[in-house]
Each structure stands twice: as structure tokens, then as C-alpha cells.
Amino acid sequence: MLEQRADGFEISTEAERLDVELVHRWLSTDAFWALNRSLETVHRSIEGSVNFGVYDKQGGQVAFARVVTDLATFAWLCDVYVDRAHRRMGIGTWLTTVVRDYLAPYRLKRVMLSTLDAHEVYARAGFVPFPDPDRLMLMSFAP
């Protein structure tokens, strides 16, 4: 376990605790950025990332996030998802803050993310708009 809240929710980076099938269902059916993502792709993405699961008092998973990083210079926070039944409880902000604190000792030059509608959640953890978006470029192999 990484951290626990007073209400019993806890965050862990232990891979064996992740309910990968649940994460796949969330992402592939309810996350606009990952609709129709295959279970194989979810498995591969988890294997190549630092993963954070949020669990309720009974041990059921209620949220997920992963970080793609070299733990030396750069990290990309992605696939942040909070189960619909557990939204508006501060879990997203708490999860993002715990991820930030987990990465802080590595003194990375940059931690990035992309969001369409959760700017306030990430701002509470210290994220700010990219100062020079014209410097960013993108390559996409998938539709």
C-alpha cells in the first residue's frame, strides 16, 4: 500500500492487486480516449508502466492510473479513470496527488498529461497548461 485515506480508500502500486479485466472494461467502454482498446493492449500497457490502483475498504478497485516513465527525466500520466459510482469524492485529485508525490523523488524534468475536461482535477495537484504548445508534436499510428 502506498497511502490510505481516513475513509478507508487506499492506493497501491502492487501489480497483483490490479483487476485488469475491470480496468479493461472501464477504458474500452467508458473512456473516450481508449474506446474499444483490446484486453491485450491493456495488459501490455500495464506491463510497461508504473500503475496505481485505488481500492475501497473491501478491497474492490474503484480507480486506476498509470505512468509511462524512465524514472530519470520524463513521465506521462495517462489512463486516469475513476469508477462512475465513486466520482465527486475527491478520488481523482487524491490519486493524481499521490502519483505526483511518488514521482517527486526522481526529480524528473517533466511530467505531462493530456486532458479534455478534467483540468481542475489536475491543477489541484500542481499541473499547469503547457507553456509552449507550439513546441509539441505528435505522431499517431492508430486511427
mmCIF file with all atom_site columns, N, CA, C and O in Angstrom, residues 51-102:
data_model
loop_
_atom_site.group_PDB
_atom_site.id
_atom_site.type_symbol
_atom_site.label_atom_id
_atom_site.label_alt_id
_atom_site.label_comp_id
_atom_site.label_asym_id
_atom_site.label_entity_id
_atom_site.label_seq_id
_atom_site.pdbx_PDB_ins_code
_atom_site.Cartn_x
_atom_site.Cartn_y
_atom_site.Cartn_z
_atom_site.occupancy
_atom_site.B_iso_or_equiv
_atom_site.pdbx_formal_charge
_atom_site.auth_seq_id
_atom_site.auth_comp_id
_atom_site.auth_asym_id
_atom_site.auth_atom_id
_atom_site.pdbx_PDB_model_num
ATOM 1   N N  . ASN A 1 51  ? 1.872   1.500  -12.206 1.00 0.00 ? 51  ASN A N  1
ATOM 2   C CA . ASN A 1 51  ? 0.420   1.511  -12.110 1.00 0.00 ? 51  ASN A CA 1
ATOM 3   C C  . ASN A 1 51  ? -0.049  1.824  -10.701 1.00 0.00 ? 51  ASN A C  1
ATOM 4   O O  . ASN A 1 51  ? 0.572   1.398  -9.726  1.00 0.00 ? 51  ASN A O  1
ATOM 5   N N  . PHE A 1 52  ? -1.170  2.535  -10.633 1.00 0.00 ? 52  PHE A N  1
ATOM 6   C CA . PHE A 1 52  ? -1.752  2.939  -9.357  1.00 0.00 ? 52  PHE A CA 1
ATOM 7   C C  . PHE A 1 52  ? -3.205  2.488  -9.337  1.00 0.00 ? 52  PHE A C  1
ATOM 8   O O  . PHE A 1 52  ? -3.985  2.873  -10.213 1.00 0.00 ? 52  PHE A O  1
ATOM 9   N N  . GLY A 1 53  ? -3.543  1.676  -8.358  1.00 0.00 ? 53  GLY A N  1
ATOM 10  C CA . GLY A 1 53  ? -4.926  1.266  -8.161  1.00 0.00 ? 53  GLY A CA 1
ATOM 11  C C  . GLY A 1 53  ? -5.461  1.896  -6.896  1.00 0.00 ? 53  GLY A C  1
ATOM 12  O O  . GLY A 1 53  ? -4.737  2.014  -5.899  1.00 0.00 ? 53  GLY A O  1
ATOM 13  N N  . VAL A 1 54  ? -6.723  2.302  -6.920  1.00 0.00 ? 54  VAL A N  1
ATOM 14  C CA . VAL A 1 54  ? -7.399  2.804  -5.730  1.00 0.00 ? 54  VAL A CA 1
ATOM 15  C C  . VAL A 1 54  ? -8.431  1.753  -5.345  1.00 0.00 ? 54  VAL A C  1
ATOM 16  O O  . VAL A 1 54  ? -9.176  1.266  -6.199  1.00 0.00 ? 54  VAL A O  1
ATOM 17  N N  . TYR A 1 55  ? -8.459  1.432  -4.046  1.00 0.00 ? 55  TYR A N  1
ATOM 18  C CA . TYR A 1 55  ? -9.306  0.352  -3.549  1.00 0.00 ? 55  TYR A CA 1
ATOM 19  C C  . TYR A 1 55  ? -10.158 0.836  -2.383  1.00 0.00 ? 55  TYR A C  1
ATOM 20  O O  . TYR A 1 55  ? -9.700  1.632  -1.559  1.00 0.00 ? 55  TYR A O  1
ATOM 21  N N  . ASP A 1 56  ? -11.387 0.294  -2.305  1.00 0.00 ? 56  ASP A N  1
ATOM 22  C CA . ASP A 1 56  ? -12.261 0.635  -1.188  1.00 0.00 ? 56  ASP A CA 1
ATOM 23  C C  . ASP A 1 56  ? -11.936 -0.240 0.025   1.00 0.00 ? 56  ASP A C  1
ATOM 24  O O  . ASP A 1 56  ? -11.025 -1.075 -0.036  1.00 0.00 ? 56  ASP A O  1
ATOM 25  N N  . LYS A 1 57  ? -12.678 -0.068 1.103   1.00 0.00 ? 57  LYS A N  1
ATOM 26  C CA . LYS A 1 57  ? -12.415 -0.810 2.349   1.00 0.00 ? 57  LYS A CA 1
ATOM 27  C C  . LYS A 1 57  ? -12.486 -2.316 2.163   1.00 0.00 ? 57  LYS A C  1
ATOM 28  O O  . LYS A 1 57  ? -11.804 -3.063 2.859   1.00 0.00 ? 57  LYS A O  1
ATOM 29  N N  . GLN A 1 58  ? -13.304 -2.755 1.228   1.00 0.00 ? 58  GLN A N  1
ATOM 30  C CA . GLN A 1 58  ? -13.462 -4.187 0.991   1.00 0.00 ? 58  GLN A CA 1
ATOM 31  C C  . GLN A 1 58  ? -12.416 -4.731 0.016   1.00 0.00 ? 58  GLN A C  1
ATOM 32  O O  . GLN A 1 58  ? -12.389 -5.924 -0.262  1.00 0.00 ? 58  GLN A O  1
ATOM 33  N N  . GLY A 1 59  ? -11.571 -3.865 -0.511  1.00 0.00 ? 59  GLY A N  1
ATOM 34  C CA . GLY A 1 59  ? -10.522 -4.280 -1.436  1.00 0.00 ? 59  GLY A CA 1
ATOM 35  C C  . GLY A 1 59  ? -10.913 -4.215 -2.890  1.00 0.00 ? 59  GLY A C  1
ATOM 36  O O  . GLY A 1 59  ? -10.123 -4.577 -3.764  1.00 0.00 ? 59  GLY A O  1
ATOM 37  N N  . GLY A 1 60  ? -12.122 -3.747 -3.177  1.00 0.00 ? 60  GLY A N  1
ATOM 38  C CA . GLY A 1 60  ? -12.544 -3.615 -4.569  1.00 0.00 ? 60  GLY A CA 1
ATOM 39  C C  . GLY A 1 60  ? -11.895 -2.408 -5.224  1.00 0.00 ? 60  GLY A C  1
ATOM 40  O O  . GLY A 1 60  ? -11.784 -1.343 -4.621  1.00 0.00 ? 60  GLY A O  1
ATOM 41  N N  . GLN A 1 61  ? -11.487 -2.570 -6.460  1.00 0.00 ? 61  GLN A N  1
ATOM 42  C CA . GLN A 1 61  ? -10.833 -1.478 -7.167  1.00 0.00 ? 61  GLN A CA 1
ATOM 43  C C  . GLN A 1 61  ? -11.871 -0.463 -7.632  1.00 0.00 ? 61  GLN A C  1
ATOM 44  O O  . GLN A 1 61  ? -12.902 -0.826 -8.194  1.00 0.00 ? 61  GLN A O  1
ATOM 45  N N  . VAL A 1 62  ? -11.588 0.834  -7.381  1.00 0.00 ? 62  VAL A N  1
ATOM 46  C CA . VAL A 1 62  ? -12.513 1.903  -7.742  1.00 0.00 ? 62  VAL A CA 1
ATOM 47  C C  . VAL A 1 62  ? -11.884 2.941  -8.673  1.00 0.00 ? 62  VAL A C  1
ATOM 48  O O  . VAL A 1 62  ? -12.601 3.807  -9.183  1.00 0.00 ? 62  VAL A O  1
ATOM 49  N N  . ALA A 1 63  ? -10.577 2.861  -8.899  1.00 0.00 ? 63  ALA A N  1
ATOM 50  C CA . ALA A 1 63  ? -9.921  3.820  -9.788  1.00 0.00 ? 63  ALA A CA 1
ATOM 51  C C  . ALA A 1 63  ? -8.586  3.251  -10.243 1.00 0.00 ? 63  ALA A C  1
ATOM 52  O O  . ALA A 1 63  ? -8.056  2.290  -9.654  1.00 0.00 ? 63  ALA A O  1
ATOM 53  N N  . PHE A 1 64  ? -8.038  3.886  -11.269 1.00 0.00 ? 64  PHE A N  1
ATOM 54  C CA . PHE A 1 64  ? -6.793  3.416  -11.874 1.00 0.00 ? 64  PHE A CA 1
ATOM 55  C C  . PHE A 1 64  ? -6.076  4.597  -12.519 1.00 0.00 ? 64  PHE A C  1
ATOM 56  O O  . PHE A 1 64  ? -6.710  5.532  -13.006 1.00 0.00 ? 64  PHE A O  1
ATOM 57  N N  . ALA A 1 65  ? -4.763  4.542  -12.528 1.00 0.00 ? 65  ALA A N  1
ATOM 58  C CA . ALA A 1 65  ? -3.936  5.468  -13.307 1.00 0.00 ? 65  ALA A CA 1
ATOM 59  C C  . ALA A 1 65  ? -2.637  4.756  -13.596 1.00 0.00 ? 65  ALA A C  1
ATOM 60  O O  . ALA A 1 65  ? -2.215  3.865  -12.850 1.00 0.00 ? 65  ALA A O  1
ATOM 61  N N  . ARG A 1 66  ? -1.998  5.152  -14.672 1.00 0.00 ? 66  ARG A N  1
ATOM 62  C CA . ARG A 1 66  ? -0.679  4.592  -14.953 1.00 0.00 ? 66  ARG A CA 1
ATOM 63  C C  . ARG A 1 66  ? 0.254   5.694  -15.415 1.00 0.00 ? 66  ARG A C  1
ATOM 64  O O  . ARG A 1 66  ? -0.186  6.730  -15.926 1.00 0.00 ? 66  ARG A O  1
ATOM 65  N N  . VAL A 1 67  ? 1.539   5.458  -15.204 1.00 0.00 ? 67  VAL A N  1
ATOM 66  C CA . VAL A 1 67  ? 2.565   6.418  -15.577 1.00 0.00 ? 67  VAL A CA 1
ATOM 67  C C  . VAL A 1 67  ? 3.587   5.697  -16.447 1.00 0.00 ? 67  VAL A C  1
ATOM 68  O O  . VAL A 1 67  ? 4.137   4.668  -16.045 1.00 0.00 ? 67  VAL A O  1
ATOM 69  N N  . VAL A 1 68  ? 3.812   6.235  -17.623 1.00 0.00 ? 68  VAL A N  1
ATOM 70  C CA . VAL A 1 68  ? 4.861   5.746  -18.507 1.00 0.00 ? 68  VAL A CA 1
ATOM 71  C C  . VAL A 1 68  ? 6.073   6.632  -18.231 1.00 0.00 ? 68  VAL A C  1
ATOM 72  O O  . VAL A 1 68  ? 5.998   7.855  -18.389 1.00 0.00 ? 68  VAL A O  1
ATOM 73  N N  . THR A 1 69  ? 7.173   6.018  -17.797 1.00 0.00 ? 69  THR A N  1
ATOM 74  C CA . THR A 1 69  ? 8.316   6.827  -17.366 1.00 0.00 ? 69  THR A CA 1
ATOM 75  C C  . THR A 1 69  ? 9.624   6.060  -17.437 1.00 0.00 ? 69  THR A C  1
ATOM 76  O O  . THR A 1 69  ? 9.647   4.828  -17.348 1.00 0.00 ? 69  THR A O  1
ATOM 77  N N  . ASP A 1 70  ? 10.710  6.819  -17.537 1.00 0.00 ? 70  ASP A N  1
ATOM 78  C CA . ASP A 1 70  ? 12.053  6.241  -17.401 1.00 0.00 ? 70  ASP A CA 1
ATOM 79  C C  . ASP A 1 70  ? 12.577  6.437  -15.983 1.00 0.00 ? 70  ASP A C  1
ATOM 80  O O  . ASP A 1 70  ? 13.667  5.998  -15.652 1.00 0.00 ? 70  ASP A O  1
ATOM 81  N N  . LEU A 1 71  ? 11.800  7.119  -15.136 1.00 0.00 ? 71  LEU A N  1
ATOM 82  C CA . LEU A 1 71  ? 12.177  7.433  -13.746 1.00 0.00 ? 71  LEU A CA 1
ATOM 83  C C  . LEU A 1 71  ? 13.510  8.174  -13.663 1.00 0.00 ? 71  LEU A C  1
ATOM 84  O O  . LEU A 1 71  ? 14.191  8.132  -12.650 1.00 0.00 ? 71  LEU A O  1
ATOM 85  N N  . ALA A 1 72  ? 13.832  8.887  -14.725 1.00 0.00 ? 72  ALA A N  1
ATOM 86  C CA . ALA A 1 72  ? 15.061  9.675  -14.737 1.00 0.00 ? 72  ALA A CA 1
ATOM 87  C C  . ALA A 1 72  ? 14.829  11.093 -15.255 1.00 0.00 ? 72  ALA A C  1
ATOM 88  O O  . ALA A 1 72  ? 15.350  12.051 -14.686 1.00 0.00 ? 72  ALA A O  1
ATOM 89  N N  . THR A 1 73  ? 14.039  11.210 -16.348 1.00 0.00 ? 73  THR A N  1
ATOM 90  C CA . THR A 1 73  ? 13.862  12.525 -16.948 1.00 0.00 ? 73  THR A CA 1
ATOM 91  C C  . THR A 1 73  ? 12.419  12.896 -17.262 1.00 0.00 ? 73  THR A C  1
ATOM 92  O O  . THR A 1 73  ? 12.082  14.074 -17.315 1.00 0.00 ? 73  THR A O  1
ATOM 93  N N  . PHE A 1 74  ? 11.566  11.891 -17.496 1.00 0.00 ? 74  PHE A N  1
ATOM 94  C CA . PHE A 1 74  ? 10.251  12.190 -18.058 1.00 0.00 ? 74  PHE A CA 1
ATOM 95  C C  . PHE A 1 74  ? 9.211   11.184 -17.581 1.00 0.00 ? 74  PHE A C  1
ATOM 96  O O  . PHE A 1 74  ? 9.521   10.012 -17.357 1.00 0.00 ? 74  PHE A O  1
ATOM 97  N N  . ALA A 1 75  ? 7.961   11.658 -17.477 1.00 0.00 ? 75  ALA A N  1
ATOM 98  C CA . ALA A 1 75  ? 6.833   10.771 -17.183 1.00 0.00 ? 75  ALA A CA 1
ATOM 99  C C  . ALA A 1 75  ? 5.587   11.282 -17.884 1.00 0.00 ? 75  ALA A C  1
ATOM 100 O O  . ALA A 1 75  ? 5.412   12.485 -18.070 1.00 0.00 ? 75  ALA A O  1
ATOM 101 N N  . TRP A 1 76  ? 4.731   10.346 -18.251 1.00 0.00 ? 76  TRP A N  1
ATOM 102 C CA . TRP A 1 76  ? 3.453   10.651 -18.870 1.00 0.00 ? 76  TRP A CA 1
ATOM 103 C C  . TRP A 1 76  ? 2.367   9.991  -18.025 1.00 0.00 ? 76  TRP A C  1
ATOM 104 O O  . TRP A 1 76  ? 2.316   8.765  -17.912 1.00 0.00 ? 76  TRP A O  1
ATOM 105 N N  . LEU A 1 77  ? 1.527   10.799 -17.398 1.00 0.00 ? 77  LEU A N  1
ATOM 106 C CA . LEU A 1 77  ? 0.409   10.296 -16.616 1.00 0.00 ? 77  LEU A CA 1
ATOM 107 C C  . LEU A 1 77  ? -0.754  10.045 -17.568 1.00 0.00 ? 77  LEU A C  1
ATOM 108 O O  . LEU A 1 77  ? -1.140  10.946 -18.326 1.00 0.00 ? 77  LEU A O  1
ATOM 109 N N  . CYS A 1 78  ? -1.305  8.834  -17.548 1.00 0.00 ? 78  CYS A N  1
ATOM 110 C CA . CYS A 1 78  ? -2.368  8.512  -18.504 1.00 0.00 ? 78  CYS A CA 1
ATOM 111 C C  . CYS A 1 78  ? -3.343  7.486  -17.931 1.00 0.00 ? 78  CYS A C  1
ATOM 112 O O  . CYS A 1 78  ? -3.114  6.923  -16.865 1.00 0.00 ? 78  CYS A O  1
ATOM 113 N N  . ASP A 1 79  ? -4.394  7.262  -18.687 1.00 0.00 ? 79  ASP A N  1
ATOM 114 C CA . ASP A 1 79  ? -5.431  6.293  -18.336 1.00 0.00 ? 79  ASP A CA 1
ATOM 115 C C  . ASP A 1 79  ? -5.959  6.478  -16.919 1.00 0.00 ? 79  ASP A C  1
ATOM 116 O O  . ASP A 1 79  ? -6.269  5.514  -16.217 1.00 0.00 ? 79  ASP A O  1
ATOM 117 N N  . VAL A 1 80  ? -6.089  7.723  -16.505 1.00 0.00 ? 80  VAL A N  1
ATOM 118 C CA . VAL A 1 80  ? -6.667  8.015  -15.187 1.00 0.00 ? 80  VAL A CA 1
ATOM 119 C C  . VAL A 1 80  ? -8.176  7.799  -15.299 1.00 0.00 ? 80  VAL A C  1
ATOM 120 O O  . VAL A 1 80  ? -8.840  8.422  -16.132 1.00 0.00 ? 80  VAL A O  1
ATOM 121 N N  . TYR A 1 81  ? -8.689  6.905  -14.478 1.00 0.00 ? 81  TYR A N  1
ATOM 122 C CA . TYR A 1 81  ? -10.113 6.581  -14.534 1.00 0.00 ? 81  TYR A CA 1
ATOM 123 C C  . TYR A 1 81  ? -10.629 6.322  -13.127 1.00 0.00 ? 81  TYR A C  1
ATOM 124 O O  . TYR A 1 81  ? -10.045 5.541  -12.375 1.00 0.00 ? 81  TYR A O  1
ATOM 125 N N  . VAL A 1 82  ? -11.736 6.970  -12.784 1.00 0.00 ? 82  VAL A N  1
ATOM 126 C CA . VAL A 1 82  ? -12.425 6.740  -11.511 1.00 0.00 ? 82  VAL A CA 1
ATOM 127 C C  . VAL A 1 82  ? -13.791 6.160  -11.851 1.00 0.00 ? 82  VAL A C  1
ATOM 128 O O  . VAL A 1 82  ? -14.530 6.732  -12.674 1.00 0.00 ? 82  VAL A O  1
ATOM 129 N N  . ASP A 1 83  ? -14.125 5.037  -11.227 1.00 0.00 ? 83  ASP A N  1
ATOM 130 C CA . ASP A 1 83  ? -15.418 4.399  -11.441 1.00 0.00 ? 83  ASP A CA 1
ATOM 131 C C  . ASP A 1 83  ? -16.537 5.416  -11.237 1.00 0.00 ? 83  ASP A C  1
ATOM 132 O O  . ASP A 1 83  ? -16.491 6.227  -10.304 1.00 0.00 ? 83  ASP A O  1
ATOM 133 N N  . ARG A 1 84  ? -17.531 5.368  -12.100 1.00 0.00 ? 84  ARG A N  1
ATOM 134 C CA . ARG A 1 84  ? -18.620 6.357  -12.055 1.00 0.00 ? 84  ARG A CA 1
ATOM 135 C C  . ARG A 1 84  ? -19.292 6.436  -10.689 1.00 0.00 ? 84  ARG A C  1
ATOM 136 O O  . ARG A 1 84  ? -19.687 7.509  -10.248 1.00 0.00 ? 84  ARG A O  1
ATOM 137 N N  . ALA A 1 85  ? -19.416 5.316  -10.005 1.00 0.00 ? 85  ALA A N  1
ATOM 138 C CA . ALA A 1 85  ? -20.073 5.301  -8.687  1.00 0.00 ? 85  ALA A CA 1
ATOM 139 C C  . ALA A 1 85  ? -19.235 5.976  -7.608  1.00 0.00 ? 85  ALA A C  1
ATOM 140 O O  . ALA A 1 85  ? -19.743 6.267  -6.522  1.00 0.00 ? 85  ALA A O  1
ATOM 141 N N  . HIS A 1 86  ? -17.964 6.255  -7.896  1.00 0.00 ? 86  HIS A N  1
ATOM 142 C CA . HIS A 1 86  ? -17.073 6.842  -6.898  1.00 0.00 ? 86  HIS A CA 1
ATOM 143 C C  . HIS A 1 86  ? -16.564 8.230  -7.295  1.00 0.00 ? 86  HIS A C  1
ATOM 144 O O  . HIS A 1 86  ? -15.628 8.745  -6.690  1.00 0.00 ? 86  HIS A O  1
ATOM 145 N N  . ARG A 1 87  ? -17.177 8.823  -8.284  1.00 0.00 ? 87  ARG A N  1
ATOM 146 C CA . ARG A 1 87  ? -16.782 10.174 -8.694  1.00 0.00 ? 87  ARG A CA 1
ATOM 147 C C  . ARG A 1 87  ? -17.349 11.207 -7.736  1.00 0.00 ? 87  ARG A C  1
ATOM 148 O O  . ARG A 1 87  ? -18.272 10.943 -6.984  1.00 0.00 ? 87  ARG A O  1
ATOM 149 N N  . ARG A 1 88  ? -16.755 12.372 -7.760  1.00 0.00 ? 88  ARG A N  1
ATOM 150 C CA . ARG A 1 88  ? -17.149 13.503 -6.897  1.00 0.00 ? 88  ARG A CA 1
ATOM 151 C C  . ARG A 1 88  ? -16.883 13.217 -5.421  1.00 0.00 ? 88  ARG A C  1
ATOM 152 O O  . ARG A 1 88  ? -17.551 13.750 -4.547  1.00 0.00 ? 88  ARG A O  1
ATOM 153 N N  . MET A 1 89  ? -15.889 12.364 -5.168  1.00 0.00 ? 89  MET A N  1
ATOM 154 C CA . MET A 1 89  ? -15.481 12.048 -3.797  1.00 0.00 ? 89  MET A CA 1
ATOM 155 C C  . MET A 1 89  ? -14.032 12.478 -3.555  1.00 0.00 ? 89  MET A C  1
ATOM 156 O O  . MET A 1 89  ? -13.450 12.135 -2.540  1.00 0.00 ? 89  MET A O  1
ATOM 157 N N  . GLY A 1 90  ? -13.439 13.177 -4.525  1.00 0.00 ? 90  GLY A N  1
ATOM 158 C CA . GLY A 1 90  ? -12.055 13.621 -4.395  1.00 0.00 ? 90  GLY A CA 1
ATOM 159 C C  . GLY A 1 90  ? -11.031 12.554 -4.729  1.00 0.00 ? 90  GLY A C  1
ATOM 160 O O  . GLY A 1 90  ? -9.832  12.771 -4.537  1.00 0.00 ? 90  GLY A O  1
ATOM 161 N N  . ILE A 1 91  ? -11.470 11.420 -5.239  1.00 0.00 ? 91  ILE A N  1
ATOM 162 C CA . ILE A 1 91  ? -10.539 10.323 -5.521  1.00 0.00 ? 91  ILE A CA 1
ATOM 163 C C  . ILE A 1 91  ? -9.587  10.674 -6.653  1.00 0.00 ? 91  ILE A C  1
ATOM 164 O O  . ILE A 1 91  ? -8.392  10.380 -6.583  1.00 0.00 ? 91  ILE A O  1
ATOM 165 N N  . GLY A 1 92  ? -10.085 11.323 -7.706  1.00 0.00 ? 92  GLY A N  1
ATOM 166 C CA . GLY A 1 92  ? -9.220  11.699 -8.828  1.00 0.00 ? 92  GLY A CA 1
ATOM 167 C C  . GLY A 1 92  ? -8.118  12.658 -8.409  1.00 0.00 ? 92  GLY A C  1
ATOM 168 O O  . GLY A 1 92  ? -6.950  12.472 -8.772  1.00 0.00 ? 92  GLY A O  1
ATOM 169 N N  . THR A 1 93  ? -8.482  13.665 -7.637  1.00 0.00 ? 93  THR A N  1
ATOM 170 C CA . THR A 1 93  ? -7.478  14.621 -7.150  1.00 0.00 ? 93  THR A CA 1
ATOM 171 C C  . THR A 1 93  ? -6.490  13.933 -6.223  1.00 0.00 ? 93  THR A C  1
ATOM 172 O O  . THR A 1 93  ? -5.271  14.137 -6.317  1.00 0.00 ? 93  THR A O  1
ATOM 173 N N  . TRP A 1 94  ? -6.992  13.101 -5.322  1.00 0.00 ? 94  TRP A N  1
ATOM 174 C CA . TRP A 1 94  ? -6.118  12.371 -4.394  1.00 0.00 ? 94  TRP A CA 1
ATOM 175 C C  . TRP A 1 94  ? -5.171  11.461 -5.161  1.00 0.00 ? 94  TRP A C  1
ATOM 176 O O  . TRP A 1 94  ? -3.956  11.454 -4.905  1.00 0.00 ? 94  TRP A O  1
ATOM 177 N N  . LEU A 1 95  ? -5.698  10.715 -6.119  1.00 0.00 ? 95  LEU A N  1
ATOM 178 C CA . LEU A 1 95  ? -4.862  9.805  -6.920  1.00 0.00 ? 95  LEU A CA 1
ATOM 179 C C  . LEU A 1 95  ? -3.773  10.579 -7.655  1.00 0.00 ? 95  LEU A C  1
ATOM 180 O O  . LEU A 1 95  ? -2.595  10.195 -7.634  1.00 0.00 ? 95  LEU A O  1
ATOM 181 N N  . THR A 1 96  ? -4.136  11.684 -8.273  1.00 0.00 ? 96  THR A N  1
ATOM 182 C CA . THR A 1 96  ? -3.160  12.491 -9.007  1.00 0.00 ? 96  THR A CA 1
ATOM 183 C C  . THR A 1 96  ? -2.095  13.056 -8.068  1.00 0.00 ? 96  THR A C  1
ATOM 184 O O  . THR A 1 96  ? -0.907  13.090 -8.410  1.00 0.00 ? 96  THR A O  1
ATOM 185 N N  . THR A 1 97  ? -2.487  13.457 -6.886  1.00 0.00 ? 97  THR A N  1
ATOM 186 C CA . THR A 1 97  ? -1.536  13.981 -5.900  1.00 0.00 ? 97  THR A CA 1
ATOM 187 C C  . THR A 1 97  ? -0.579  12.886 -5.430  1.00 0.00 ? 97  THR A C  1
ATOM 188 O O  . THR A 1 97  ? 0.623   13.119 -5.280  1.00 0.00 ? 97  THR A O  1
ATOM 189 N N  . VAL A 1 98  ? -1.103  11.692 -5.207  1.00 0.00 ? 98  VAL A N  1
ATOM 190 C CA . VAL A 1 98  ? -0.242  10.575 -4.799  1.00 0.00 ? 98  VAL A CA 1
ATOM 191 C C  . VAL A 1 98  ? 0.739   10.216 -5.913  1.00 0.00 ? 98  VAL A C  1
ATOM 192 O O  . VAL A 1 98  ? 1.924   9.959  -5.652  1.00 0.00 ? 98  VAL A O  1
ATOM 193 N N  . VAL A 1 99  ? 0.289   10.228 -7.157  1.00 0.00 ? 99  VAL A N  1
ATOM 194 C CA . VAL A 1 99  ? 1.192   9.986  -8.289  1.00 0.00 ? 99  VAL A CA 1
ATOM 195 C C  . VAL A 1 99  ? 2.291   11.048 -8.305  1.00 0.00 ? 99  VAL A C  1
ATOM 196 O O  . VAL A 1 99  ? 3.470   10.729 -8.437  1.00 0.00 ? 99  VAL A O  1
ATOM 197 N N  . ARG A 1 100 ? 1.904   12.312 -8.149  1.00 0.00 ? 100 ARG A N  1
ATOM 198 C CA . ARG A 1 100 ? 2.884   13.405 -8.111  1.00 0.00 ? 100 ARG A CA 1
ATOM 199 C C  . ARG A 1 100 ? 3.920   13.167 -7.014  1.00 0.00 ? 100 ARG A C  1
ATOM 200 O O  . ARG A 1 100 ? 5.126   13.268 -7.251  1.00 0.00 ? 100 ARG A O  1
ATOM 201 N N  . ASP A 1 101 ? 3.454   12.834 -5.826  1.00 0.00 ? 101 ASP A N  1
ATOM 202 C CA . ASP A 1 101 ? 4.362   12.621 -4.705  1.00 0.00 ? 101 ASP A CA 1
ATOM 203 C C  . ASP A 1 101 ? 5.248   11.389 -4.910  1.00 0.00 ? 101 ASP A C  1
ATOM 204 O O  . ASP A 1 101 ? 6.402   11.376 -4.484  1.00 0.00 ? 101 ASP A O  1
ATOM 205 N N  . TYR A 1 102 ? 4.727   10.375 -5.561  1.00 0.00 ? 102 TYR A N  1
ATOM 206 C CA . TYR A 1 102 ? 5.506   9.172  -5.874  1.00 0.00 ? 102 TYR A CA 1
ATOM 207 C C  . TYR A 1 102 ? 6.662   9.527  -6.817  1.00 0.00 ? 102 TYR A C  1
ATOM 208 O O  . TYR A 1 102 ? 7.775   9.028  -6.666  1.00 0.00 ? 102 TYR A O  1
#
